mmCIF file of N, CA and C in Angstrom:
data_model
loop_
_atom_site.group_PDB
_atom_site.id
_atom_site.type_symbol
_atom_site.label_atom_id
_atom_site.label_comp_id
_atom_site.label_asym_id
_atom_site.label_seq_id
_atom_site.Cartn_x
_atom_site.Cartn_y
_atom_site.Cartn_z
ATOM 1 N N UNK A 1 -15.109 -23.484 -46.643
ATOM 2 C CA UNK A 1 -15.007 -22.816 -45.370
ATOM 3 C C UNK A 1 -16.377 -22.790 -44.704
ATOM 4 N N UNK A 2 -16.575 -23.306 -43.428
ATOM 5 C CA UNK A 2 -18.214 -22.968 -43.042
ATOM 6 C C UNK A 2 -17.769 -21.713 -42.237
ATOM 7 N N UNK A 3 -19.618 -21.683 -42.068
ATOM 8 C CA UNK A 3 -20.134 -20.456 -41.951
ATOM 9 C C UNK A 3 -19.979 -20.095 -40.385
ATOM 10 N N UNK A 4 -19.241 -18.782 -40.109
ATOM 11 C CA UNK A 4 -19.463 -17.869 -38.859
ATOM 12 C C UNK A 4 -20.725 -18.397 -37.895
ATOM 13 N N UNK A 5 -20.955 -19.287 -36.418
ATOM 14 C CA UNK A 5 -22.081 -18.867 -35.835
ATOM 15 C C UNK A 5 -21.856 -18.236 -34.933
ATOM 16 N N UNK A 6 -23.048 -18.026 -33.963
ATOM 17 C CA UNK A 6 -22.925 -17.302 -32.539
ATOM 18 C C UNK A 6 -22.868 -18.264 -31.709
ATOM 19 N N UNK A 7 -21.420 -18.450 -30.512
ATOM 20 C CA UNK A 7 -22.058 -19.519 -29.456
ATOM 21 C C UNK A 7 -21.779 -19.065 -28.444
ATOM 22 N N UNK A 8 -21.827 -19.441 -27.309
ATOM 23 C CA UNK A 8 -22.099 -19.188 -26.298
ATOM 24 C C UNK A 8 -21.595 -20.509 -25.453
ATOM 25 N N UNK A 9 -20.681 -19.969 -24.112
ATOM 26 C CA UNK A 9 -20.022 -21.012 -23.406
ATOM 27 C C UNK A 9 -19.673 -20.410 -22.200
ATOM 28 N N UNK A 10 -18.803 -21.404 -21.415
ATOM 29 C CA UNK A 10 -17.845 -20.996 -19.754
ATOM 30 C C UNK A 10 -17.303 -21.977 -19.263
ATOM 31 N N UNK A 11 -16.943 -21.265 -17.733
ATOM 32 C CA UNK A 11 -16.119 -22.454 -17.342
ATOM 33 C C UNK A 11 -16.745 -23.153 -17.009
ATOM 34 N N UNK A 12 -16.802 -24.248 -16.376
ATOM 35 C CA UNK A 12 -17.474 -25.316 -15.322
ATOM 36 C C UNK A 12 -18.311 -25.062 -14.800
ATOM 37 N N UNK A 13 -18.121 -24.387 -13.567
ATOM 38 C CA UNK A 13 -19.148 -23.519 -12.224
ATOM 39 C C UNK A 13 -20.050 -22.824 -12.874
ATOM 40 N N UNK A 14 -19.690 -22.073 -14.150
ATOM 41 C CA UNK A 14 -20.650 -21.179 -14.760
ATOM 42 C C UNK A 14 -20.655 -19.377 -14.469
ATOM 43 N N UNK A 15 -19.547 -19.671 -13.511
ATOM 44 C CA UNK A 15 -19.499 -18.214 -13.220
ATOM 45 C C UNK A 15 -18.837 -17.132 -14.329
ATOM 46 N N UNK A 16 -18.170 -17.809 -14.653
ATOM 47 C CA UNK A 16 -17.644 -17.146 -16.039
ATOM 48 C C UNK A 16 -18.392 -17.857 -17.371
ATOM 49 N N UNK A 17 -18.856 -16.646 -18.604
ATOM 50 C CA UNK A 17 -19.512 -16.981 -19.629
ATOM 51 C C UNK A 17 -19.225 -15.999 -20.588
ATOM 52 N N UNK A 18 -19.497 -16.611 -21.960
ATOM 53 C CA UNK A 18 -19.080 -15.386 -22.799
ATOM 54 C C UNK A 18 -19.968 -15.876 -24.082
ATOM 55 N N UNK A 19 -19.575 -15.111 -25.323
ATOM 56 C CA UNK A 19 -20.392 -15.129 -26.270
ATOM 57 C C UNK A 19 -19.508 -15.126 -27.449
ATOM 58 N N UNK A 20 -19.553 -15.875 -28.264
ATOM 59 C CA UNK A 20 -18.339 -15.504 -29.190
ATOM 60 C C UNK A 20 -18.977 -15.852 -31.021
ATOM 61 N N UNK A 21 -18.540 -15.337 -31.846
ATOM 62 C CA UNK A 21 -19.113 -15.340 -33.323
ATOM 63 C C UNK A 21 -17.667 -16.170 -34.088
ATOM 64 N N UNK A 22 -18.264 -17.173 -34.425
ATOM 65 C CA UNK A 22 -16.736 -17.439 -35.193
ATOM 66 C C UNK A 22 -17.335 -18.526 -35.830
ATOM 67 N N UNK A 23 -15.693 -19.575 -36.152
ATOM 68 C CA UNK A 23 -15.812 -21.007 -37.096
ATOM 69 C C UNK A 23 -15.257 -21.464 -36.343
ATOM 70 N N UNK A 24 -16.375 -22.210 -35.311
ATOM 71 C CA UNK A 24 -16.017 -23.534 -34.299
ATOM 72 C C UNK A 24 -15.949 -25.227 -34.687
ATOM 73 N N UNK A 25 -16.017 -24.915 -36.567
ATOM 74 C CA UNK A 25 -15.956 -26.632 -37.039
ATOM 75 C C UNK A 25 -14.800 -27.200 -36.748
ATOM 76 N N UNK A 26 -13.520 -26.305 -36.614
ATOM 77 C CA UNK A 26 -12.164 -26.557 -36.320
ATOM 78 C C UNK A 26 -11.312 -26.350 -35.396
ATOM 79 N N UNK A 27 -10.483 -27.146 -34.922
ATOM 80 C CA UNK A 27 -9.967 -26.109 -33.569
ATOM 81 C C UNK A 27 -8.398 -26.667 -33.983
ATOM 82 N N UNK A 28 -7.354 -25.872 -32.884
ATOM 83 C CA UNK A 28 -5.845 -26.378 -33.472
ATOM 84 C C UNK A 28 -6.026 -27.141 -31.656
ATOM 85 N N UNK A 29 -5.118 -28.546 -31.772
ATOM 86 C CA UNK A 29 -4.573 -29.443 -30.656
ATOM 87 C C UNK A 29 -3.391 -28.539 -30.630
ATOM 88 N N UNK A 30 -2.652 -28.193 -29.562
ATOM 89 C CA UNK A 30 -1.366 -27.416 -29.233
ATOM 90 C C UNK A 30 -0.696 -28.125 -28.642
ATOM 91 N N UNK A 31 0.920 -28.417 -28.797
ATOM 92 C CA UNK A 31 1.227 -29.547 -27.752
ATOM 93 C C UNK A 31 2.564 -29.107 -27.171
ATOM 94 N N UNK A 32 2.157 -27.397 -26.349
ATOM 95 C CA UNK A 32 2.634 -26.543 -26.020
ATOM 96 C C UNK A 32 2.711 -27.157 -24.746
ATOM 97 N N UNK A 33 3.472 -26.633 -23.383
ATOM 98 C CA UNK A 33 3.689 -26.876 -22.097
ATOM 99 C C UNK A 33 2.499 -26.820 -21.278
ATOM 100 N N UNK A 34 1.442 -25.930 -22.102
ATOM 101 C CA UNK A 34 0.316 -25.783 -20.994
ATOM 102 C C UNK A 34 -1.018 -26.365 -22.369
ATOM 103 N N UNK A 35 -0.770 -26.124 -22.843
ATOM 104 C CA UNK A 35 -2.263 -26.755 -23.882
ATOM 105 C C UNK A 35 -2.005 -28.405 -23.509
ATOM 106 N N UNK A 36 -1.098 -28.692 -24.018
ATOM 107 C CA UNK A 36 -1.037 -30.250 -23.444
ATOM 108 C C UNK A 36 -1.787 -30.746 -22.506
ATOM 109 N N UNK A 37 -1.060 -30.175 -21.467
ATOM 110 C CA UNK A 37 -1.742 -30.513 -20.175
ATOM 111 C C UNK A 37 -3.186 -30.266 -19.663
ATOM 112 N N UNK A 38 -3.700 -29.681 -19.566
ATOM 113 C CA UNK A 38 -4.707 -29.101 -19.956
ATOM 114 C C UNK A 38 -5.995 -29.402 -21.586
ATOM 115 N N UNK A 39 -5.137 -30.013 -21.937
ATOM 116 C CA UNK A 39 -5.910 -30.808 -23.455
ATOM 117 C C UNK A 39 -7.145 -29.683 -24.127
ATOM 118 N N UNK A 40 -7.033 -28.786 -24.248
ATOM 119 C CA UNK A 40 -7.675 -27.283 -25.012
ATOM 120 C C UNK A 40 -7.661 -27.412 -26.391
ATOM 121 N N UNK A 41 -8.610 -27.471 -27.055
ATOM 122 C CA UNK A 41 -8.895 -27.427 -28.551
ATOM 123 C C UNK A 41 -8.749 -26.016 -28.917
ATOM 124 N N UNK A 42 -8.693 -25.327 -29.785
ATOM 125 C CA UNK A 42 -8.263 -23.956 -29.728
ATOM 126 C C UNK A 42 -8.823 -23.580 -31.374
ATOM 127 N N UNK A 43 -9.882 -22.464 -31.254
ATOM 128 C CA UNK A 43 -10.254 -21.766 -32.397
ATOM 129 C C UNK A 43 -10.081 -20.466 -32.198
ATOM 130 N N UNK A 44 -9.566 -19.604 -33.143
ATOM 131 C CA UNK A 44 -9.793 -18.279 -32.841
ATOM 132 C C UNK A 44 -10.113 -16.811 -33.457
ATOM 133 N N UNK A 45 -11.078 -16.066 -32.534
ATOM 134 C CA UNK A 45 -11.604 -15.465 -33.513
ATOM 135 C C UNK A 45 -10.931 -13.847 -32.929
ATOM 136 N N UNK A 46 -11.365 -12.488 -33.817
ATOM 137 C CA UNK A 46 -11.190 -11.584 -33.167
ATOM 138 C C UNK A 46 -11.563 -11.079 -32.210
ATOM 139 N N UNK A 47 -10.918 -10.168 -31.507
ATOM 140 C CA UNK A 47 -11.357 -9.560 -29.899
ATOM 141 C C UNK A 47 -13.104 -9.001 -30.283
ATOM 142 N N UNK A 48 -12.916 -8.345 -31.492
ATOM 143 C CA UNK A 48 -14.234 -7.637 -32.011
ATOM 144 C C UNK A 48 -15.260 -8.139 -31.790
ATOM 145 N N UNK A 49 -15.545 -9.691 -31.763
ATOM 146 C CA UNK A 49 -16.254 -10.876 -32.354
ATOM 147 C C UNK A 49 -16.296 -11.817 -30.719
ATOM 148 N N UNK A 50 -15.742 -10.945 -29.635
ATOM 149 C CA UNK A 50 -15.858 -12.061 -28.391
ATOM 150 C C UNK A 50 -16.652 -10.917 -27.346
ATOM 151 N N UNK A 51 -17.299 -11.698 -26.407
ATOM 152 C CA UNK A 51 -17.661 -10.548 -25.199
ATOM 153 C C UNK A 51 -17.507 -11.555 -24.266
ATOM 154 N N UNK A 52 -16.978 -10.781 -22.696
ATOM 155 C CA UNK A 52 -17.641 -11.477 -21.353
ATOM 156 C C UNK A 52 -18.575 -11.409 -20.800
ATOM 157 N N UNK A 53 -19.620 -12.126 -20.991
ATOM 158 C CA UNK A 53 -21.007 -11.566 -20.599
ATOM 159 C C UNK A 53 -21.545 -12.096 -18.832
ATOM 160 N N UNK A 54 -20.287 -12.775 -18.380
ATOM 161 C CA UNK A 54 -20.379 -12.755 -16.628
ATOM 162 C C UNK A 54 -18.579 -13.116 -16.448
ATOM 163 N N UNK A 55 -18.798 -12.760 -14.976
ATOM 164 C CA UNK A 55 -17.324 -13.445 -14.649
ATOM 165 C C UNK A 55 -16.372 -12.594 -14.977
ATOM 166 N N UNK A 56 -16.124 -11.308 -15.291
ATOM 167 C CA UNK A 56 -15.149 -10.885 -16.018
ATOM 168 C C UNK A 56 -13.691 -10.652 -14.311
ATOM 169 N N UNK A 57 -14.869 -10.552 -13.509
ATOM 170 C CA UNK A 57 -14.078 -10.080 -12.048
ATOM 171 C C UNK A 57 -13.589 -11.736 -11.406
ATOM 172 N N UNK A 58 -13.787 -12.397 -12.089
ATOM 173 C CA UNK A 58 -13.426 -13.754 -11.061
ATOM 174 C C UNK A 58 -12.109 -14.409 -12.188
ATOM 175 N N UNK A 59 -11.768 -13.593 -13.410
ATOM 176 C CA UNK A 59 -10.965 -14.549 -13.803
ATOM 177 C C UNK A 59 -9.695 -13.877 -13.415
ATOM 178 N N UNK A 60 -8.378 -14.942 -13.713
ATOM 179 C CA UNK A 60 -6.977 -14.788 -12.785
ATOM 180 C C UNK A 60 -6.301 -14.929 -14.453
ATOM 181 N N UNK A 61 -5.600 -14.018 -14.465
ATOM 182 C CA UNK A 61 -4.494 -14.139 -15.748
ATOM 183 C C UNK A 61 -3.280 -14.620 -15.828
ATOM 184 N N UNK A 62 -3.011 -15.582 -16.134
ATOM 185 C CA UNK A 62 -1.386 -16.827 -16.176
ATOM 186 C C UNK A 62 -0.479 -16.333 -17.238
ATOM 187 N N UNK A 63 0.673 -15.821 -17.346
ATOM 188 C CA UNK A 63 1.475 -15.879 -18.449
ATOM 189 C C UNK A 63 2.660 -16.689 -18.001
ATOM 190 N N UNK A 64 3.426 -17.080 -18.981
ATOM 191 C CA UNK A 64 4.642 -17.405 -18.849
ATOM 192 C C UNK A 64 5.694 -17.678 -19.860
ATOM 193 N N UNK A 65 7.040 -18.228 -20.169
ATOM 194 C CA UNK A 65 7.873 -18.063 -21.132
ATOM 195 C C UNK A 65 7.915 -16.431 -21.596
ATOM 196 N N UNK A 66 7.267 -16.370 -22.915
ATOM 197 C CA UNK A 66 7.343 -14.724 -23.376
ATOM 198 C C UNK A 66 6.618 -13.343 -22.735
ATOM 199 N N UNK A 67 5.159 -14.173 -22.348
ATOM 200 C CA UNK A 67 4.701 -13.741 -21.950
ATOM 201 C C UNK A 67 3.489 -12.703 -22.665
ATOM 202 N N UNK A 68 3.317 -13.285 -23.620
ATOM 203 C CA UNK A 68 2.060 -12.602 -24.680
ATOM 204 C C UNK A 68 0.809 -12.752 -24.984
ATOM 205 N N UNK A 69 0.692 -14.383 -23.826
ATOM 206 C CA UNK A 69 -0.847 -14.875 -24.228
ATOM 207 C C UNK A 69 -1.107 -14.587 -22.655
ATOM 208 N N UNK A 70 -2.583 -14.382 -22.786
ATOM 209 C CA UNK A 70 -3.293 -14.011 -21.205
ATOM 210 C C UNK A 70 -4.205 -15.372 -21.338
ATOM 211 N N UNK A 71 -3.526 -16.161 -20.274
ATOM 212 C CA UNK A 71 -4.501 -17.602 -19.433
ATOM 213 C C UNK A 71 -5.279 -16.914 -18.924
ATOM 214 N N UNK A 72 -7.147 -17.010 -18.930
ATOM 215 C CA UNK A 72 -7.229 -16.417 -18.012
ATOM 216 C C UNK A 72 -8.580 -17.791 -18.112
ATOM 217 N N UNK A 73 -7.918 -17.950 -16.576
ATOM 218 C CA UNK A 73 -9.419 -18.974 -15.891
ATOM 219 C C UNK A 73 -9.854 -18.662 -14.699
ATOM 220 N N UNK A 74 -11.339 -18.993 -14.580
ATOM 221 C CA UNK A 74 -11.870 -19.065 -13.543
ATOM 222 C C UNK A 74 -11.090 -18.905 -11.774
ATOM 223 N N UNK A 75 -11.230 -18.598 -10.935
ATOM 224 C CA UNK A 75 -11.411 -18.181 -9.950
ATOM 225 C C UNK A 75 -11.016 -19.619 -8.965
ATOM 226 N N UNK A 76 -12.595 -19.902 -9.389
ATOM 227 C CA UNK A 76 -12.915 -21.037 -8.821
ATOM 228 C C UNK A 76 -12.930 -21.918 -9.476
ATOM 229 N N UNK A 77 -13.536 -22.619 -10.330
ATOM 230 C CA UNK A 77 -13.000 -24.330 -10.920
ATOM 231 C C UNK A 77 -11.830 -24.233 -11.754
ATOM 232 N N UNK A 78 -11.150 -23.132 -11.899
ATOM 233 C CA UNK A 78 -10.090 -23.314 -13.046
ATOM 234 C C UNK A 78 -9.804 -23.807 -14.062
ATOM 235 N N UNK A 79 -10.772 -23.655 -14.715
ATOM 236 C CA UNK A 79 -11.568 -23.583 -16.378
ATOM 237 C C UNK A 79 -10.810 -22.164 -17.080
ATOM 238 N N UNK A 80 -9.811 -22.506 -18.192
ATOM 239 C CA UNK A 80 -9.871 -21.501 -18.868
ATOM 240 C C UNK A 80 -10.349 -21.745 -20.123
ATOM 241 N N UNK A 81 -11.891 -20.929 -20.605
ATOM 242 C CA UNK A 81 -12.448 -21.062 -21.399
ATOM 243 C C UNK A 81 -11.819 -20.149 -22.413
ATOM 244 N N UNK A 82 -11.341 -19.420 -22.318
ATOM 245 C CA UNK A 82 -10.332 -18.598 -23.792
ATOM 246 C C UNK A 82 -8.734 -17.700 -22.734
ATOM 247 N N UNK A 83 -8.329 -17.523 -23.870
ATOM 248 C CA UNK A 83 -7.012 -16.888 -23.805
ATOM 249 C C UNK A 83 -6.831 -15.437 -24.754
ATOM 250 N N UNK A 84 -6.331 -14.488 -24.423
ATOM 251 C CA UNK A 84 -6.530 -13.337 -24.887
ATOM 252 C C UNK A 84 -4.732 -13.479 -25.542
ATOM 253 N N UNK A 85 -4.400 -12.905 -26.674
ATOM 254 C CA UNK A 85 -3.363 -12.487 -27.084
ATOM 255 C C UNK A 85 -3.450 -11.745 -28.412
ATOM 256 N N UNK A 86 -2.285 -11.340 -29.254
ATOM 257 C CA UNK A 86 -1.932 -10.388 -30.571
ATOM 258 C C UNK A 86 -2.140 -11.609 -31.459
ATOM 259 N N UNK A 87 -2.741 -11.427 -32.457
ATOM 260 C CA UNK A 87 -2.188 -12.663 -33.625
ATOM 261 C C UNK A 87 -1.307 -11.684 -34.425
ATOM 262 N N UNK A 88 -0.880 -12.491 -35.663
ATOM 263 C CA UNK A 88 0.084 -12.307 -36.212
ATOM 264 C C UNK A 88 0.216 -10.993 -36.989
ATOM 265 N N UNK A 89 -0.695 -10.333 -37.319
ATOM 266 C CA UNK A 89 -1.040 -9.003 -37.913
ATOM 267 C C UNK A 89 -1.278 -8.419 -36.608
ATOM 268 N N UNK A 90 -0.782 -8.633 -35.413
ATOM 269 C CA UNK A 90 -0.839 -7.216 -34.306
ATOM 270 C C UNK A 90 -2.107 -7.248 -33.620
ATOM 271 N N UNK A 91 -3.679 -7.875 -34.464
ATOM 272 C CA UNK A 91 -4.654 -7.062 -34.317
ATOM 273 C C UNK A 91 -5.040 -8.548 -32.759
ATOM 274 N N UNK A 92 -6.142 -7.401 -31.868
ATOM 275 C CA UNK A 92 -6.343 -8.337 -30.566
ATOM 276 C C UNK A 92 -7.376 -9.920 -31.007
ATOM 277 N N UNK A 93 -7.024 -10.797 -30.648
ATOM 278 C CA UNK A 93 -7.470 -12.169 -30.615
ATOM 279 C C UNK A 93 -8.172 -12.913 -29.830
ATOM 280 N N UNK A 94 -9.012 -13.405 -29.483
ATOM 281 C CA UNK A 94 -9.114 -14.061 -28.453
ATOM 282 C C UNK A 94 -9.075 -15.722 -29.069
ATOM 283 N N UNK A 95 -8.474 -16.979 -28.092
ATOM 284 C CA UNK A 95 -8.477 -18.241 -28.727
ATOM 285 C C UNK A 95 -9.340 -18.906 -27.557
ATOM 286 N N UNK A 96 -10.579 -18.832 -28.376
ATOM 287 C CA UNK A 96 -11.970 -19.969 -27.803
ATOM 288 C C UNK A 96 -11.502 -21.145 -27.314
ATOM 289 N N UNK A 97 -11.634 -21.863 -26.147
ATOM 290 C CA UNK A 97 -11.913 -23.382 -25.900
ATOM 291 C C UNK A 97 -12.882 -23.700 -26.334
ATOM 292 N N UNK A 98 -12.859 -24.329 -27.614
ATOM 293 C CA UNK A 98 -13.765 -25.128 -28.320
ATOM 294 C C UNK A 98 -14.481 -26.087 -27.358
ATOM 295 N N UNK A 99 -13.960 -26.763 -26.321
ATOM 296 C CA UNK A 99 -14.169 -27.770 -25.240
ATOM 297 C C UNK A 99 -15.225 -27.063 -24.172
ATOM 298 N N UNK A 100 -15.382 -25.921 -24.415
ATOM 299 C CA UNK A 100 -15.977 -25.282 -23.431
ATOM 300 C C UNK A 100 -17.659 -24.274 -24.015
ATOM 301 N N UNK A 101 -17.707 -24.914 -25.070
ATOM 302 C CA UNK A 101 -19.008 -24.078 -25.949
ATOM 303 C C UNK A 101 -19.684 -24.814 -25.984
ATOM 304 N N UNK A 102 -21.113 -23.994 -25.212
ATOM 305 C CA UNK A 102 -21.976 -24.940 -24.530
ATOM 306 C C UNK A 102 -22.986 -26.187 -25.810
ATOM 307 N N UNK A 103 -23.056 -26.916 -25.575
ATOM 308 C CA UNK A 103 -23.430 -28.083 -26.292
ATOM 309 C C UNK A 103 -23.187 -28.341 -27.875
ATOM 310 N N UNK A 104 -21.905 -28.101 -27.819
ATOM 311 C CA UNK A 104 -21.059 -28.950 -28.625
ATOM 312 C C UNK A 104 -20.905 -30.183 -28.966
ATOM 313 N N UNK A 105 -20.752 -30.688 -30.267
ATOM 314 C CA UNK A 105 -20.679 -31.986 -30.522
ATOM 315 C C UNK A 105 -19.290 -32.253 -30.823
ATOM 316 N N UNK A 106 -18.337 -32.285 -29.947
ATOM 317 C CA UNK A 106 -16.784 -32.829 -30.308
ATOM 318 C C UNK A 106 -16.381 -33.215 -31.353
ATOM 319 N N UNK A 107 -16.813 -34.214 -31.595
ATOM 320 C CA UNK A 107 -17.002 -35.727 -32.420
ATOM 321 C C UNK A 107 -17.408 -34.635 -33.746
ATOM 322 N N UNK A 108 -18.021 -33.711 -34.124
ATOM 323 C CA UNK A 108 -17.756 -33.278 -35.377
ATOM 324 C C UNK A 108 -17.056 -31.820 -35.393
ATOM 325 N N UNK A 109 -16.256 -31.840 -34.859
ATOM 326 C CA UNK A 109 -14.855 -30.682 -34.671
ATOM 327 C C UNK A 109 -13.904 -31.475 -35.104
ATOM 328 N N UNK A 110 -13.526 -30.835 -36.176
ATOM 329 C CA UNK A 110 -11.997 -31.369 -37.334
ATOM 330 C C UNK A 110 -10.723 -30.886 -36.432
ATOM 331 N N UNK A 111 -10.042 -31.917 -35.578
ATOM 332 C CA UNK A 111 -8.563 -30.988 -35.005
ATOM 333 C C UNK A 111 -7.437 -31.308 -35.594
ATOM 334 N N UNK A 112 -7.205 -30.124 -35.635
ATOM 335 C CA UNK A 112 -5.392 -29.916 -36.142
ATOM 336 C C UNK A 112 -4.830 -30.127 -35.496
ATOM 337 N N UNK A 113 -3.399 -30.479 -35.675
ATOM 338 C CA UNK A 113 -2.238 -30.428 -34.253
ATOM 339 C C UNK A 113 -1.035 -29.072 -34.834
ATOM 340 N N UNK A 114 -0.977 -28.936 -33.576
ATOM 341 C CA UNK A 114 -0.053 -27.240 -33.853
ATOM 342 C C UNK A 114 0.927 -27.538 -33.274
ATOM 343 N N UNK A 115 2.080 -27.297 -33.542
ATOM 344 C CA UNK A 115 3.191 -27.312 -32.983
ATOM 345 C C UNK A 115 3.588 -26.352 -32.507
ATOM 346 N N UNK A 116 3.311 -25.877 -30.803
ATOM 347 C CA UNK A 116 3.434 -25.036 -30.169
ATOM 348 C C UNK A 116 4.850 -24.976 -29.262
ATOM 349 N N UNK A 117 5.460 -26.407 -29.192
ATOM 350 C CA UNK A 117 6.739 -26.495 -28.588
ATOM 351 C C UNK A 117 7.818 -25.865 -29.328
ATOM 352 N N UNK A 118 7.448 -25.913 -31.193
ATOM 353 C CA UNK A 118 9.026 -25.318 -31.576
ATOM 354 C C UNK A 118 8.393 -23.798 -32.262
ATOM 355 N N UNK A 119 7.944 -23.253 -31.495
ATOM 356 C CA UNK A 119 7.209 -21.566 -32.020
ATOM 357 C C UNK A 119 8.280 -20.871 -30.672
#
């Protein structure tokens, strides 16, 4: 298992940014109605373990189907750099765009594929 770091990321424009502590070696591919499209690598850590450190007033929150995960992107370039929802023990989550943490090396991020269409 590697080790917890601190990184730091946003959307595009930069107006939104945040800070997050986790294990960004891995992310899940989702090949859900909106991860698809959108092509979002997805790691996730606890709410405890995330902050918004700008932007918190410019982002717009998307739900749809059940209605349990909070899209929330940018304003203006429409970048959603994380998504707020419950994981499976109840407790609050946030799921990082791995794609969006600032100078990242892709190319050594291990992705999973999740099957988000039959959940």
């Amino acid at each position: 298992m590697a080790e917890a770091t601190d990184e730091t990321g946003g959307c595009h424009c930069g107006k939104v940014r945040f800070e997050a502590h986790g294990d960004f070696t891995s992310a899940i591919s989702c090949n859900c109605s909106i991860c698809q499209k959108r092509g979002h690598w997805l790691a996730f850590v606890p709410a405890s373990n995330f902050s918004v450190t700008a932007g918190e007033d410019n982002l717009t929150d998307y739900q749809f189907n059940r209605h349990i995960i909070h899209h929330l992107f940018c304003q203006d370039c429409g970048i959603e750099a994380f998504a707020r929802a419950k994981g499976p023990d109840g407790s609050n989550m946030v799921a990082v765009n791995v794609r969006c943490i600032d100078g990242i090396d892709l190319a050594s991020v291990t992705v999973n594929a999740y099957d988000g269409r039959g959940h």
